[in-house]
Coordinates of C-alpha atoms in Angstrom, one line a residue:
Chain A
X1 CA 7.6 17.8 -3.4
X2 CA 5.3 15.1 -3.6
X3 CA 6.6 11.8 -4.6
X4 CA 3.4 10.4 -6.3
X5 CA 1.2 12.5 -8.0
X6 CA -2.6 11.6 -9.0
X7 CA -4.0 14.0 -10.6
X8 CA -7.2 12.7 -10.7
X9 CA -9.8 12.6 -7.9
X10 CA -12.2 10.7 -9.9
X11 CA -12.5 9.8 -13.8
X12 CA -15.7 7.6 -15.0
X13 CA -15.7 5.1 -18.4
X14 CA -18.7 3.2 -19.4
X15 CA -18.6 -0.5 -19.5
X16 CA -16.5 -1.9 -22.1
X17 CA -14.3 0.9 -23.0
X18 CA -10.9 1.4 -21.9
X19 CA -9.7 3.9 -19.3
X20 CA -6.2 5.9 -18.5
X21 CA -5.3 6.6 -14.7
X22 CA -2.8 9.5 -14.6
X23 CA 0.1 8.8 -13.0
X24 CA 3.6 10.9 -12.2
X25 CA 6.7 10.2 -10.1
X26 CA 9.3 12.1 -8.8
X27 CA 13.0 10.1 -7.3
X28 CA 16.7 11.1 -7.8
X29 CA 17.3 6.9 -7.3
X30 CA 17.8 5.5 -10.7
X31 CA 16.6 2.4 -8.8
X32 CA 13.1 2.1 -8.5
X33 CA 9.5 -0.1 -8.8
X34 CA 6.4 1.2 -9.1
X35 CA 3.3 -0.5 -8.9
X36 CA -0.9 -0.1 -9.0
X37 CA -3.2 -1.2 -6.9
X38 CA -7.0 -1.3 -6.2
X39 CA -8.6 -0.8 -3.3
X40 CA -12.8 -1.3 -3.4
X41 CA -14.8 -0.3 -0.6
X42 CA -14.5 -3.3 1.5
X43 CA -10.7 -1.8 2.0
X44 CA -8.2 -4.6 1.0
X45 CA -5.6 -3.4 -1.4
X46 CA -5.2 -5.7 -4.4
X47 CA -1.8 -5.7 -6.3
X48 CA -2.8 -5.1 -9.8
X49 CA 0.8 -4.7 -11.9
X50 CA 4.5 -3.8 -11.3
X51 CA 7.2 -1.6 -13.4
X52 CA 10.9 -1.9 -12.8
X53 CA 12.6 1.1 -13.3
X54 CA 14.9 -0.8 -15.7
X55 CA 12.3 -2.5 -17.6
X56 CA 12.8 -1.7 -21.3
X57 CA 9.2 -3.2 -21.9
X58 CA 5.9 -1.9 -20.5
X59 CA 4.5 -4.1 -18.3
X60 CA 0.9 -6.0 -18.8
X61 CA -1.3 -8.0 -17.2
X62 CA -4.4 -9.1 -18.6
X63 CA -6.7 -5.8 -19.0
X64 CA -4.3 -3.9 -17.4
X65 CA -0.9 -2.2 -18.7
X66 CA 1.3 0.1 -17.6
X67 CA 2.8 2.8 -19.9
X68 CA 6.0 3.5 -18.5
X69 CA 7.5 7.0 -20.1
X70 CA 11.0 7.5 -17.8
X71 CA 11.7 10.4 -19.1
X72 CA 8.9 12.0 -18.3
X73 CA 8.8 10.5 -15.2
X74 CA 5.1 8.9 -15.3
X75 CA 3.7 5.3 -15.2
X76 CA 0.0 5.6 -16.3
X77 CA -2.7 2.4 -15.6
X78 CA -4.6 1.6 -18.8
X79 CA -7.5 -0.4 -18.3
X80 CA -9.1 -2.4 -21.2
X81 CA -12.2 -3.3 -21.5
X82 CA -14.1 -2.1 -18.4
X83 CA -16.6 -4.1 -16.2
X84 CA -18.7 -3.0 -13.2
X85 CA -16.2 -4.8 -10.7
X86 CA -13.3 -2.3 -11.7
X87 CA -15.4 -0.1 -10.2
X88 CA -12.7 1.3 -7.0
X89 CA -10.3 3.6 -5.7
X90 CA -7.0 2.9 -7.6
X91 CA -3.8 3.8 -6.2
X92 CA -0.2 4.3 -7.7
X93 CA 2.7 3.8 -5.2
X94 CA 7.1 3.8 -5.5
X95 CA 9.4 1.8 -4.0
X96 CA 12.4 4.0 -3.8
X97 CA 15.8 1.8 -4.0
X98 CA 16.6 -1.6 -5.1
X99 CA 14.2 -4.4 -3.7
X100 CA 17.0 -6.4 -1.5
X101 CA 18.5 -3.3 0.7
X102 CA 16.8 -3.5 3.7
X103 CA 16.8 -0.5 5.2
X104 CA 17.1 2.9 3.6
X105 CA 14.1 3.0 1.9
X106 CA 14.5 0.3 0.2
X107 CA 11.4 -1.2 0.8
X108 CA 8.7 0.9 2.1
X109 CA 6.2 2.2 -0.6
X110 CA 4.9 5.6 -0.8
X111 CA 1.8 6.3 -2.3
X112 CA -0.1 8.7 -4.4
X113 CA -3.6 9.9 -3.1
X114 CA -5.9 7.7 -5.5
X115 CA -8.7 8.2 -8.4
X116 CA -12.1 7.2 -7.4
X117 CA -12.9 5.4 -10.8
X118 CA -16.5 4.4 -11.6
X119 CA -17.3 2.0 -14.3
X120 CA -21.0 3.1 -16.1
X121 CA -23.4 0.6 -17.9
Chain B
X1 CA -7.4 -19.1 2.4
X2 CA -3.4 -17.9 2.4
X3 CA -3.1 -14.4 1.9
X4 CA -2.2 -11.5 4.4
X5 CA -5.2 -11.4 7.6
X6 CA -5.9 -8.9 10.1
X7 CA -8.0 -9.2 13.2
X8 CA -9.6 -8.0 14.3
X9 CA -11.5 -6.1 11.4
X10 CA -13.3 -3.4 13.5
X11 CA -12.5 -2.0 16.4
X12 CA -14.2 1.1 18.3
X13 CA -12.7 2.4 21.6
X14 CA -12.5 5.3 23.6
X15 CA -9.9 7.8 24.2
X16 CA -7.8 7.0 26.3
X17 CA -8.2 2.9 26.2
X18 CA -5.0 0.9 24.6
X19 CA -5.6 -1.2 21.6
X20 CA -3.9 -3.8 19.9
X21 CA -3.8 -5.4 15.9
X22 CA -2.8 -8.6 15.0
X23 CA -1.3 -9.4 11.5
X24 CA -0.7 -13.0 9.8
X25 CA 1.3 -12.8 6.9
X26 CA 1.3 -14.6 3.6
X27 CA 3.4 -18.2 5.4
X28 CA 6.8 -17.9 3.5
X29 CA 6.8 -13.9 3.1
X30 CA 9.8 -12.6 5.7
X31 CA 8.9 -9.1 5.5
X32 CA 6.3 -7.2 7.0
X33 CA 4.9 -4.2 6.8
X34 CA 2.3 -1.8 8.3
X35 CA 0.3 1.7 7.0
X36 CA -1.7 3.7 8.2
X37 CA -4.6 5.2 5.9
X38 CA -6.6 7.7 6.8
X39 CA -10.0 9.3 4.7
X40 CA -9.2 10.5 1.5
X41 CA -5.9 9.8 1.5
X42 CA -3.4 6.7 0.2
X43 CA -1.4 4.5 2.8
X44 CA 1.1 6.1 4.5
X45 CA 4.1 3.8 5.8
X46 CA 4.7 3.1 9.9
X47 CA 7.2 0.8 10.2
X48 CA 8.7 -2.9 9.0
X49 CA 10.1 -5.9 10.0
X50 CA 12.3 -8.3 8.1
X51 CA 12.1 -11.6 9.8
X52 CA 11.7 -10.4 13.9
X53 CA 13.9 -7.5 13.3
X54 CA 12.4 -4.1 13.0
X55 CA 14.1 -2.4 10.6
X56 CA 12.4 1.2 9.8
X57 CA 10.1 3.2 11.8
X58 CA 8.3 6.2 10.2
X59 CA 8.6 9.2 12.1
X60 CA 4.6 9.0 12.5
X61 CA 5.1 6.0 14.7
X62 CA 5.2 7.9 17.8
X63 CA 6.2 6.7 21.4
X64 CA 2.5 5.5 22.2
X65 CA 2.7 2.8 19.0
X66 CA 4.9 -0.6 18.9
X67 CA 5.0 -3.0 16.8
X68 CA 6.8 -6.4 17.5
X69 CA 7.2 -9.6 15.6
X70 CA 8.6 -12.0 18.0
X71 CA 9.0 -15.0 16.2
X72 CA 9.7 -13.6 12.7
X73 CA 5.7 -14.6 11.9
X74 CA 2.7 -12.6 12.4
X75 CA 3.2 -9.2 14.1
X76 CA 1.2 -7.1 16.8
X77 CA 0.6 -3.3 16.4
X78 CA -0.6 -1.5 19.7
X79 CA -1.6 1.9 20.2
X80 CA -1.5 2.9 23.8
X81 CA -3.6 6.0 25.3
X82 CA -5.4 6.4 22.2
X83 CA -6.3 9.7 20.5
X84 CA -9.1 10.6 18.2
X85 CA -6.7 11.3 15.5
X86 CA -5.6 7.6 16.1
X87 CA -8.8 7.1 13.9
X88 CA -7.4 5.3 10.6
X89 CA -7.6 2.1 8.5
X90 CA -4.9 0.2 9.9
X91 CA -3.2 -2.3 6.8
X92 CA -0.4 -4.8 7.1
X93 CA 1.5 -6.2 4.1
X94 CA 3.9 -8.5 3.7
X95 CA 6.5 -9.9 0.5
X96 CA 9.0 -11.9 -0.5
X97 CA 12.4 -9.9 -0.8
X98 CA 12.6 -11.0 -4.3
X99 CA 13.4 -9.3 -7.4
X100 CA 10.2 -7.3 -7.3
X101 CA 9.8 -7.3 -3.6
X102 CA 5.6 -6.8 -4.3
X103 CA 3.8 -6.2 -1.4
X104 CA 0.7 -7.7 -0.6
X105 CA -2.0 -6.5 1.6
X106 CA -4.6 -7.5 4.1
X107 CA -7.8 -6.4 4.6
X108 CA -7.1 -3.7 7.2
X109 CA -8.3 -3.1 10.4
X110 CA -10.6 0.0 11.2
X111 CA -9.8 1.8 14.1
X112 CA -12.8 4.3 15.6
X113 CA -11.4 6.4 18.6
X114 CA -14.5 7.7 20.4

């Protein structure tokens, strides 16, 4: 089964409107992160926002947020506001296990297969 | 500039021919990390280092790749006798081992296997 699930292959918004990125998990650790990131066409990925699987709050930052339903196992992106430069491939990836084991899987992440997102004047 | 770099950022060989990445990571980070992505597709994991010690290797790290970090700082990735299906985006990361242990990424180096 996969572990990250993006259903998804590409979504468009127009500027200025806000935009949901689908994304589903599946782990038998109670212990887990799971984070977003963006990857334009240049290639670098950029850290965008982090969930703790024990987090009681959903997590923000700026124009993005994360809404974190456990039980149902998914950790959507929600973009506010869209510009132009959000324009990118997005990914969603798990870090299965707590953060300070080092081997085990503790650390690696494993990663969805991205939504092309394209931001529209 | 003090994030994660790569070098070199492009690099086309032929079959055959061994080539080798270099990875800085961000100066107080201990762990390391490289992925390999390929088109279409998200990061997959290859293997890690915490401090000099390599910790994990991914089962898609076969016997022609190594990775060493000798002196617990920047790492090397080389890929001997090179295959066309070599061909991939080649990312390091590296993070702190705190609380939310986030990695953080270079900006890859493309590998072209002729």
């Amino acid at each position: 089964a996969q572990k990250i699930t993006q259903t998804q292959p590409g979504m468009f918004v127009q500027e200025k409107e806000a935009v949901t990125l689908d994304c589903t998990y599946d782990t038998s650790d109670p212990s887990y992160g799971l984070f977003w990131y963006k990857q334009p066409s240049s290639g670098e990925m950029i850290f965008l926002i982090y969930q703790g699987s024990y987090d009681q709050q959903n997590a923000t930052e700026g124009r993005y947020s994360l809404n974190f339903q456990k039980a149902r196992k998914s950790a959507n992106l929600v973009i506010s506001a869209s510009q132009l430069g959000d324009s990118a491939m997005y990914f969603c990836a798990m870090r299965e296990g707590r953060a300070y084991i080092l081997t085990g899987g503790g650390n690696k992440l494993t990663f969805g297969t991205g939504t092309q997102l394209k931001v529209e004047l | 500039d003090t994030g994660v770099s790569q070098d070199p950022r492009h690099k086309i060989t032929k079959r055959g021919q061994n080539v080798t990445f270099r990875c800085d990571p961000i100066s107080e980070h201990n762990r390391l990390y490289w992925y390999r992505q390929t088109l279409g597709q998200g990061p997959e994991f290859l293997t890690y280092f915490q401090n000099e010690a390599q910790l994990e290797k991914s089962r898609l790290l076969s016997d022609r790749f190594s990775a060493e970090r000798p002196k617990g700082s920047f790492s090397t990735l080389e890929i001997q006798r090179t295959e066309q299906g070599d061909s991939a985006m080649y990312l390091c990361a590296s993070s702190l081992g705190d609380g939310t242990d986030t990695q953080y990424f270079g900006p890859g180096t493309r590998l072209t296997v002729l």
